[in-house]
Amino acid sequence: MALLQIAEPGQSAAPHERKLAVGIDLGTTNSLAATVRSGEAQTLADINGEHLLPSVAYYAEDGSVEIGSAAMIHAAEDPYNTIISVKRLMGRGVEDVLSFGDELPYRFAPGEGGMPFIETQAGPRSPVQVSADILRALRVRAEQSLDGVLAGAVITVPAYFDDAQRQATKDAARLAGLNVLRLLNEPTAAAVAYGLDQGDEGVIAIYDLGGGTFDISVLRLSRGVFEVLATGGDSALGGDDFDYALARWMLKESGIELEPNAQQARYLTTLARRVKEQLSAEDCVELVLELDGQSQGLSISREQFDSVIEPLVKKTLRACRRALKDAGVSADEVREVVMVGGSTRVPLVRARVGELFGREPHIEIDPDRVVAIGAALQADVLAGNKPDSEMLLLDVIPLSLGLETMGGLVEKVIHRNTAIPVARGQEFTTYQDGQTAMAIHVVQGERELVTDCRSLARFVLRGIPPMAAGAAKIRVTFQIDADGLLSVSAQELSTGIESSIQVKPSYGLTDNEIAGMLKDSFSHAEEDMAARALREQQVEAGRLVDALEAAMAQDGELLDEQETAALSEAITELRNVAGGGDAAAIEAGVQSLAKLSDEFAARRMDKGIQRALQGHRVDELGKELK
Amino acid sequence: MDMTRNYFELFDLEPGFDVDQALLSERYRALQKQWHPDRFAHLSERERRLAVQYTAHINEALATLKSPLRRAQYLLLLAGRDTHGESGAQLDPMFLMQQMELRERLAQASDHADPESELDTLREQADAELRSLLAEFVSLFSHQDLDGAEKVVRKLQFVTKLHKEIELLEDRLLDD
């Protein structure tokens, strides 16, 4: 957040200066950037006139990286060092990615925070780093093509992305040196691009089937306001899955018996993708499968392909019905259906979606570009270039958020499809007599058991005054901003003791990992981050010193002379360090002063407990976690 | 924005159980147009933070007035009755028996010969119960019978929870 406060060099806020802003669609298969020029949104081409940038990164032995078509060349012959479909790994833990199995043939190594790193010959790379490399290529393309430094970008994410996946995306953008104006849901971006804002009213549905993700969103349009009523989907279902299913089918049909290795698997899925694409226009495709020294001719009809992918398409239709139910509208109330994502070119998909909604879906805008175009329109507004714009996008949270309670059960605090931003609190109490700490475990998902939901974060609220079980009142507050990102705070109500975190996914990047990556990254992002880190540490130091001095003034009698002198000396020292420019030294100073004052804090707490316990009757208490 | 005004005042609506949902929706969009953080995206951190707080408040107000149960609870809260916590109030045994029966049927629904139609039946029963309880609430509340209205809200909480569990099970059956 603080990143936005730092003015870019040459970005003085002259009133009529137009700010350069882009919309970026960071896709599973392809990525692209768009911007508004002369009032019109257009996608940006590279020097060869290509708009789509394949979301592929190749890591060479000398540590260099190639992105896009140049990287794709290596895909079949060097699968371990050519990373494709990295979006499927964003915000996922090691266990998740191992469950993808042979479909993504990488060698994984766990990182510090449980985030998977992909082993390449250039060293281990996290999915966030790979995505950052793709985003950086688009930033460079945009800055060259627009001839200036970008003021900001809107990055799109699948509506069904959970908090961890959103955080990972935002981290990647930061690493790429982009100022994120907003994370925007892909279907919402598509709705904007369709220009359905111009005087159009009513309920529309956006069916978005990309390479690796599926989203359905139901929106109500009213005079420039796009209000998402409900969203649903599957963040691990897309055209790639059609390819895998078809590849398995082709291998079986060919009669060639083998367990494909990484290279053969890549060969098969590449072939399957080509067959899938041809079958969008033709009724039958002939090909020769060459594997393990054997070759086998195959003929695949549209009907055969349809029956292979039918179960996957059905899955998307179920999500559509559920979203309609959540939105409280019936299929025939939907006025328009918009198709987004390359996989909606598959005839069976179009046919089934058409049947469900009882109308022909819209396919007028290139389904590969529509999301980036919508994001560019929103970026233009958010950068402040269109002060009179009526356009407003109101989104919802796709998955319920809750806390773990006794017995591994989930207590939902915010239900799916609640409009964001939102803040909501829930009170909990202690389970045992004298309990002084409470572990808070934040999860996301619809199931009632913690083990069936996604674990987002764990933190501990300490310093709860020891009381009888059920007497302490702990209020846990969830706040979700317009990007759909969560922060959680907890407060013990009788003492006001507080603990809060910006949720970093349990298996996200650790601070050390981020710091390391930032060291490696280049461009002005590095300076921004360094300046930001310094500022943050200075603020932290100031806060600690102020609080400690106030506490010493109030409860000085709890310290003996020696202790008072030691604390005063440490305070002076930290003040001196904080005046300098060394963020790491300030951080170290903050930590040592905090440690030095721990004992004092504990004594003050004890004193507070004495006060708090007065007037409490123990026998009237005794409830478990609500 | 004055966050101390009650939700009906915020949307400029007559306080009461019957809320014109189309009007609510329209006023909601008008408020969002004014206060949404995107309107302040190019301004300072402080203004954006305030905007997040305001819109979170507006969203909470909308969620409250949109849902019949939450609206009923809110009306009671305005009348000085907080029904969010637990209560010692006794509900009539007939109602509790009936709820227990429905829950037992729900627990066995996935083993039923035709789970989908069994769930349909259960959902219809829960829907009918919700409708009749809401009608009862409106009548009691309009006659200022707050004790009675509070009891009905407690019952509504039971049935709403049952309804959610039915939907959850429906979702899960669809996924398999």
Coordinates of C-alpha atoms in Angstrom, one line a residue, chain A residues 181-540:
Chain A
L181 CA -3.7 0.3 -9.2
R182 CA -6.1 -2.6 -8.7
L183 CA -6.4 -6.4 -9.0
L184 CA -9.5 -6.8 -11.2
N185 CA -11.5 -9.9 -11.7
E186 CA -11.3 -11.1 -15.3
P187 CA -15.0 -11.5 -16.0
T188 CA -15.6 -8.0 -14.7
A189 CA -13.0 -6.7 -17.0
A190 CA -14.6 -8.5 -19.9
A191 CA -18.0 -7.0 -19.1
V192 CA -16.4 -3.5 -19.2
A193 CA -14.7 -4.3 -22.5
Y194 CA -18.0 -5.3 -24.1
G195 CA -19.0 -1.7 -23.5
L196 CA -22.2 -3.0 -22.0
D197 CA -22.0 0.0 -19.8
Q198 CA -23.3 2.3 -22.5
G199 CA -26.9 2.7 -21.4
D200 CA -27.4 -1.0 -21.1
E201 CA -29.3 -2.3 -18.1
G202 CA -30.0 -5.7 -16.8
V203 CA -28.4 -9.0 -15.7
I204 CA -25.5 -10.4 -17.8
A205 CA -23.4 -13.5 -17.4
I206 CA -19.7 -13.8 -18.2
Y207 CA -18.4 -17.3 -19.0
D208 CA -14.7 -17.3 -18.9
L209 CA -12.8 -20.4 -19.7
G210 CA -9.1 -19.8 -20.1
G211 CA -6.1 -22.1 -20.3
G212 CA -6.0 -23.0 -16.7
T213 CA -8.9 -21.4 -14.9
F214 CA -12.7 -21.2 -15.2
D215 CA -14.9 -18.3 -13.9
I216 CA -18.5 -17.6 -14.1
S217 CA -19.8 -14.2 -13.0
V218 CA -23.3 -12.9 -12.9
L219 CA -23.5 -9.1 -13.0
R220 CA -26.2 -6.4 -12.9
L221 CA -25.6 -3.4 -15.1
S222 CA -27.1 -0.1 -14.3
R223 CA -25.9 3.3 -15.7
G224 CA -22.2 2.6 -15.6
V225 CA -22.2 0.5 -12.5
F226 CA -21.1 -3.1 -12.9
E227 CA -22.4 -4.9 -9.8
V228 CA -21.2 -8.5 -9.5
L229 CA -24.1 -10.4 -7.9
A230 CA -22.3 -13.8 -7.7
T231 CA -19.3 -15.5 -8.9
G232 CA -18.1 -19.1 -9.1
G233 CA -15.7 -21.3 -10.9
D234 CA -12.7 -23.5 -10.5
S235 CA -9.2 -22.0 -10.3
A236 CA -7.8 -25.3 -11.6
L237 CA -9.9 -26.1 -14.7
G238 CA -9.2 -24.9 -18.2
G239 CA -8.3 -25.6 -21.7
D240 CA -5.1 -27.3 -20.5
D241 CA -7.2 -29.9 -18.9
F242 CA -8.9 -30.6 -22.3
D243 CA -5.4 -31.1 -23.7
Y244 CA -4.4 -33.5 -20.9
A245 CA -7.6 -35.5 -21.3
L246 CA -7.2 -35.7 -25.0
A247 CA -3.5 -36.6 -24.7
R248 CA -4.3 -39.5 -22.4
W249 CA -7.1 -40.6 -24.8
M250 CA -4.8 -40.5 -27.8
L251 CA -2.1 -42.5 -26.1
K252 CA -4.6 -45.2 -25.1
E253 CA -6.2 -45.2 -28.6
S254 CA -2.8 -45.6 -30.3
G255 CA -2.2 -48.8 -28.5
I256 CA 1.4 -47.7 -27.7
E257 CA 2.1 -48.9 -24.2
L258 CA 4.3 -46.6 -22.2
E259 CA 4.4 -44.4 -19.1
P260 CA 5.4 -41.1 -20.8
N261 CA 8.4 -39.2 -19.4
A262 CA 8.4 -35.4 -19.1
Q263 CA 9.5 -34.9 -22.7
Q264 CA 7.0 -37.4 -24.1
A265 CA 4.2 -35.9 -22.0
R266 CA 5.1 -32.4 -23.3
Y267 CA 5.0 -33.8 -26.9
L268 CA 1.6 -35.4 -26.3
T269 CA 0.0 -32.4 -24.8
T270 CA 1.4 -30.1 -27.5
L271 CA 0.0 -32.5 -30.2
A272 CA -3.3 -32.7 -28.3
R273 CA -3.6 -28.9 -28.2
R274 CA -3.1 -28.7 -32.0
V275 CA -5.8 -31.4 -32.5
K276 CA -8.2 -29.5 -30.2
E277 CA -7.7 -26.3 -32.1
Q278 CA -8.2 -27.9 -35.5
L279 CA -11.3 -29.6 -34.3
S280 CA -12.9 -26.2 -33.6
A281 CA -13.1 -25.7 -37.4
E282 CA -13.0 -29.3 -38.8
D283 CA -15.0 -32.4 -38.1
C284 CA -12.1 -34.8 -38.2
V285 CA -8.3 -34.7 -37.8
E286 CA -5.7 -37.3 -39.0
L287 CA -2.3 -37.5 -37.4
V288 CA 0.6 -39.8 -36.7
L289 CA 1.8 -40.4 -33.2
E290 CA 5.5 -41.0 -32.9
L291 CA 6.6 -42.2 -29.5
D292 CA 9.4 -44.4 -28.3
G293 CA 10.5 -45.3 -31.8
Q294 CA 7.0 -46.5 -32.7
S295 CA 4.6 -44.6 -34.9
Q296 CA 0.8 -45.0 -35.1
G297 CA -1.7 -43.2 -37.3
L298 CA -4.8 -41.9 -35.6
S299 CA -8.0 -40.3 -36.7
I300 CA -10.0 -38.2 -34.2
S301 CA -13.5 -37.0 -34.9
R302 CA -15.2 -34.0 -33.3
E303 CA -17.7 -36.4 -31.6
Q304 CA -14.8 -38.4 -30.0
F305 CA -13.2 -35.2 -28.7
D306 CA -16.5 -34.0 -27.4
S307 CA -17.0 -37.1 -25.4
V308 CA -13.5 -36.8 -24.0
I309 CA -14.1 -33.3 -22.7
E310 CA -17.8 -33.6 -21.8
P311 CA -17.3 -34.3 -18.1
L312 CA -15.1 -31.1 -17.9
V313 CA -17.7 -29.0 -19.6
K314 CA -20.4 -30.3 -17.4
K315 CA -18.4 -29.3 -14.4
T316 CA -18.4 -25.7 -15.6
L317 CA -22.1 -25.8 -16.2
R318 CA -22.7 -26.9 -12.6
A319 CA -20.7 -23.8 -11.4
C320 CA -22.9 -21.7 -13.6
R321 CA -26.1 -23.0 -12.0
R322 CA -24.7 -22.5 -8.6
A323 CA -23.7 -18.9 -9.4
L324 CA -27.2 -18.2 -10.7
K325 CA -28.7 -19.5 -7.5
D326 CA -26.3 -17.4 -5.4
A327 CA -27.2 -14.4 -7.5
G328 CA -30.9 -15.1 -7.0
V329 CA -31.7 -15.0 -10.7
S330 CA -32.9 -17.6 -13.1
A331 CA -31.2 -18.5 -16.4
D332 CA -33.9 -16.8 -18.4
E333 CA -33.5 -13.5 -16.6
V334 CA -30.0 -13.3 -18.0
R335 CA -30.1 -10.8 -20.9
E336 CA -26.6 -11.4 -22.4
V337 CA -24.0 -14.1 -22.1
V338 CA -20.4 -13.1 -22.9
M339 CA -17.7 -15.6 -23.8
V340 CA -14.2 -15.0 -22.7
G341 CA -11.0 -17.0 -22.9
G342 CA -9.5 -19.0 -25.7
S343 CA -11.2 -22.2 -24.6
T344 CA -14.6 -20.8 -25.5
R345 CA -13.7 -21.4 -29.1
V346 CA -14.4 -25.1 -28.6
P347 CA -17.8 -25.7 -30.3
L348 CA -19.1 -28.0 -27.5
V349 CA -18.5 -25.3 -24.9
R350 CA -20.4 -22.7 -27.0
A351 CA -23.2 -25.2 -27.6
R352 CA -23.7 -26.2 -23.9
V353 CA -23.5 -22.6 -22.6
G354 CA -26.0 -21.6 -25.2
E355 CA -28.4 -24.3 -24.1
L356 CA -28.0 -23.5 -20.4
F357 CA -28.9 -19.8 -20.9
G358 CA -31.2 -20.3 -23.8
R359 CA -29.5 -17.7 -26.0
E360 CA -26.5 -17.3 -28.3
P361 CA -23.5 -16.2 -26.4
H362 CA -21.5 -13.1 -27.5
I363 CA -18.3 -13.8 -29.2
E364 CA -17.7 -10.5 -31.0
I365 CA -14.5 -9.4 -29.3
D366 CA -11.5 -11.6 -29.6
P367 CA -11.9 -13.7 -26.5
D368 CA -8.1 -13.6 -26.0
R369 CA -8.0 -9.8 -25.8
V370 CA -11.3 -8.8 -24.2
V371 CA -9.9 -9.0 -20.6
A372 CA -6.9 -6.8 -21.2
I373 CA -9.0 -4.2 -23.0
G374 CA -11.4 -4.0 -20.0
A375 CA -8.5 -3.7 -17.6
A376 CA -7.0 -0.9 -19.7
L377 CA -10.3 1.0 -19.5
Q378 CA -10.4 0.6 -15.7
A379 CA -6.7 1.6 -15.4
D380 CA -7.4 4.8 -17.3
V381 CA -10.1 5.7 -14.8
L382 CA -8.1 4.8 -11.7
A383 CA -5.1 6.7 -12.9
G384 CA -7.3 9.8 -12.8
N385 CA -7.4 10.4 -16.5
K386 CA -11.2 10.4 -16.7
P387 CA -12.5 12.4 -13.7
D388 CA -16.0 12.5 -15.1
S389 CA -16.4 8.8 -15.7
E390 CA -19.5 7.2 -14.3
M391 CA -18.0 3.8 -14.5
L392 CA -17.8 1.9 -11.2
L393 CA -17.0 -1.8 -10.7
L394 CA -18.5 -3.5 -7.6
D395 CA -17.1 -6.9 -6.8
V396 CA -17.7 -9.7 -4.4
I397 CA -15.5 -12.2 -2.5
P398 CA -15.5 -15.5 -4.3
L399 CA -15.0 -17.9 -1.4
S400 CA -16.1 -17.7 2.3
L401 CA -13.6 -16.7 4.9
G402 CA -13.6 -18.2 8.4
L403 CA -11.7 -19.1 11.5
E404 CA -10.8 -22.5 13.0
T405 CA -12.7 -23.2 16.2
M406 CA -12.8 -26.2 18.6
G407 CA -12.7 -29.6 16.9
G408 CA -11.2 -28.4 13.6
L409 CA -14.5 -26.8 12.6
V410 CA -14.8 -23.6 10.5
E411 CA -16.8 -20.7 11.8
K412 CA -17.5 -18.6 8.7
V413 CA -17.1 -14.8 9.3
I414 CA -17.7 -13.6 5.7
H415 CA -19.7 -15.7 3.3
R416 CA -18.9 -16.1 -0.4
N417 CA -20.4 -13.5 -2.7
T418 CA -20.4 -10.7 -0.1
A419 CA -19.8 -7.3 -1.7
I420 CA -16.3 -5.9 -1.1
P421 CA -14.7 -3.9 0.5
V422 CA -16.1 -5.4 3.7
A423 CA -15.1 -5.5 7.4
R424 CA -16.7 -7.9 9.8
G425 CA -15.9 -9.0 13.3
Q426 CA -16.8 -12.0 15.4
E427 CA -16.3 -12.5 19.1
F428 CA -14.6 -15.6 20.5
T429 CA -13.7 -16.6 24.0
T430 CA -11.1 -18.7 25.8
Y431 CA -11.5 -22.5 26.2
Q432 CA -9.4 -23.0 29.4
D433 CA -9.1 -21.3 32.7
G434 CA -6.1 -19.0 32.8
Q435 CA -5.6 -19.2 29.0
T436 CA -3.3 -16.3 28.0
A437 CA -2.8 -16.8 24.3
M438 CA -5.1 -17.8 21.4
A439 CA -4.0 -19.3 18.1
I440 CA -5.9 -17.8 15.2
H441 CA -6.1 -19.8 12.1
V442 CA -7.7 -18.1 9.0
V443 CA -9.1 -20.3 6.3
Q444 CA -10.9 -19.9 3.0
G445 CA -13.5 -22.2 1.5
E446 CA -17.0 -23.5 1.7
R447 CA -16.6 -26.8 3.7
E448 CA -17.1 -27.1 7.4
L449 CA -13.9 -28.9 8.2
V450 CA -10.7 -26.9 8.4
T451 CA -8.8 -29.7 6.6
D452 CA -11.1 -29.3 3.6
C453 CA -10.5 -25.6 3.3
R454 CA -7.5 -23.6 2.2
S455 CA -5.3 -22.4 5.1
L456 CA -4.5 -18.7 4.6
A457 CA -2.6 -17.7 7.8
R458 CA -2.0 -18.4 11.4
F459 CA -1.1 -16.0 14.1
V460 CA -1.2 -15.9 17.8
L461 CA -2.8 -13.3 20.1
R462 CA -0.8 -13.1 23.3
G463 CA -1.2 -11.3 26.5
I464 CA -4.8 -12.3 27.2
P465 CA -5.3 -11.7 30.9
P466 CA -5.7 -15.0 32.7
M467 CA -9.4 -15.4 33.5
A468 CA -11.8 -18.2 33.8
A469 CA -12.6 -20.1 30.6
G470 CA -15.1 -18.1 28.6
A471 CA -14.5 -14.8 30.3
A472 CA -12.1 -13.2 27.9
K473 CA -13.7 -11.6 24.9
I474 CA -11.6 -11.6 21.7
R475 CA -12.9 -9.8 18.7
V476 CA -11.4 -11.0 15.4
T477 CA -12.0 -8.5 12.6
F478 CA -11.6 -9.4 8.9
Q479 CA -11.1 -6.6 6.4
I480 CA -11.1 -7.1 2.7
D481 CA -10.1 -4.2 0.4
A482 CA -11.3 -3.6 -3.1
D483 CA -8.6 -5.9 -4.5
G484 CA -10.1 -8.8 -2.5
L485 CA -7.1 -8.9 -0.2
L486 CA -7.6 -9.7 3.4
S487 CA -6.1 -8.3 6.6
V488 CA -7.0 -9.7 10.0
S489 CA -6.8 -8.2 13.4
A490 CA -7.6 -9.5 16.8
Q491 CA -8.3 -7.6 20.0
E492 CA -8.9 -8.7 23.6
L493 CA -11.7 -6.4 24.5
S494 CA -11.2 -6.0 28.3
T495 CA -7.5 -4.9 27.9
G496 CA -7.4 -3.7 24.4
I497 CA -4.4 -5.9 23.6
E498 CA -4.2 -6.1 19.9
S499 CA -2.6 -8.2 17.2
S500 CA -3.0 -7.8 13.5
I501 CA -1.5 -9.0 10.3
Q502 CA -1.7 -8.4 6.6
V503 CA -2.5 -11.9 5.6
K504 CA 0.5 -13.6 4.0
P505 CA -0.5 -17.0 2.9
S506 CA 0.8 -19.8 5.0
Y507 CA 2.8 -21.1 2.1
G508 CA 3.6 -17.6 0.6
L509 CA 6.9 -16.0 0.2
T510 CA 8.7 -15.2 3.4
D511 CA 10.1 -11.7 3.9
N512 CA 13.6 -13.2 3.3
E513 CA 12.6 -14.7 0.0
I514 CA 11.0 -11.4 -1.1
A515 CA 14.2 -9.5 0.0
G516 CA 16.3 -11.9 -1.9
M517 CA 14.3 -11.6 -5.0
L518 CA 14.2 -7.8 -4.8
K519 CA 18.0 -7.9 -4.7
D520 CA 18.0 -9.9 -7.9
S521 CA 15.5 -7.7 -9.7
F522 CA 16.5 -4.6 -11.5
S523 CA 14.8 -1.3 -12.5
H524 CA 13.4 1.5 -10.4
A525 CA 11.3 -1.0 -8.4
E526 CA 14.4 -1.8 -6.4
E527 CA 14.9 1.8 -5.3
D528 CA 11.2 2.1 -4.6
M529 CA 11.3 -0.9 -2.5
A530 CA 14.4 0.2 -0.7
A531 CA 12.9 3.6 0.0
R532 CA 9.7 1.9 1.2
A533 CA 11.5 -0.5 3.5
L534 CA 13.5 2.4 5.0
R535 CA 10.4 4.4 5.5
E536 CA 8.6 1.5 7.1
Q537 CA 11.4 0.8 9.5
Q538 CA 11.6 4.5 10.5
V539 CA 7.9 4.6 11.2
E540 CA 8.1 1.4 13.2

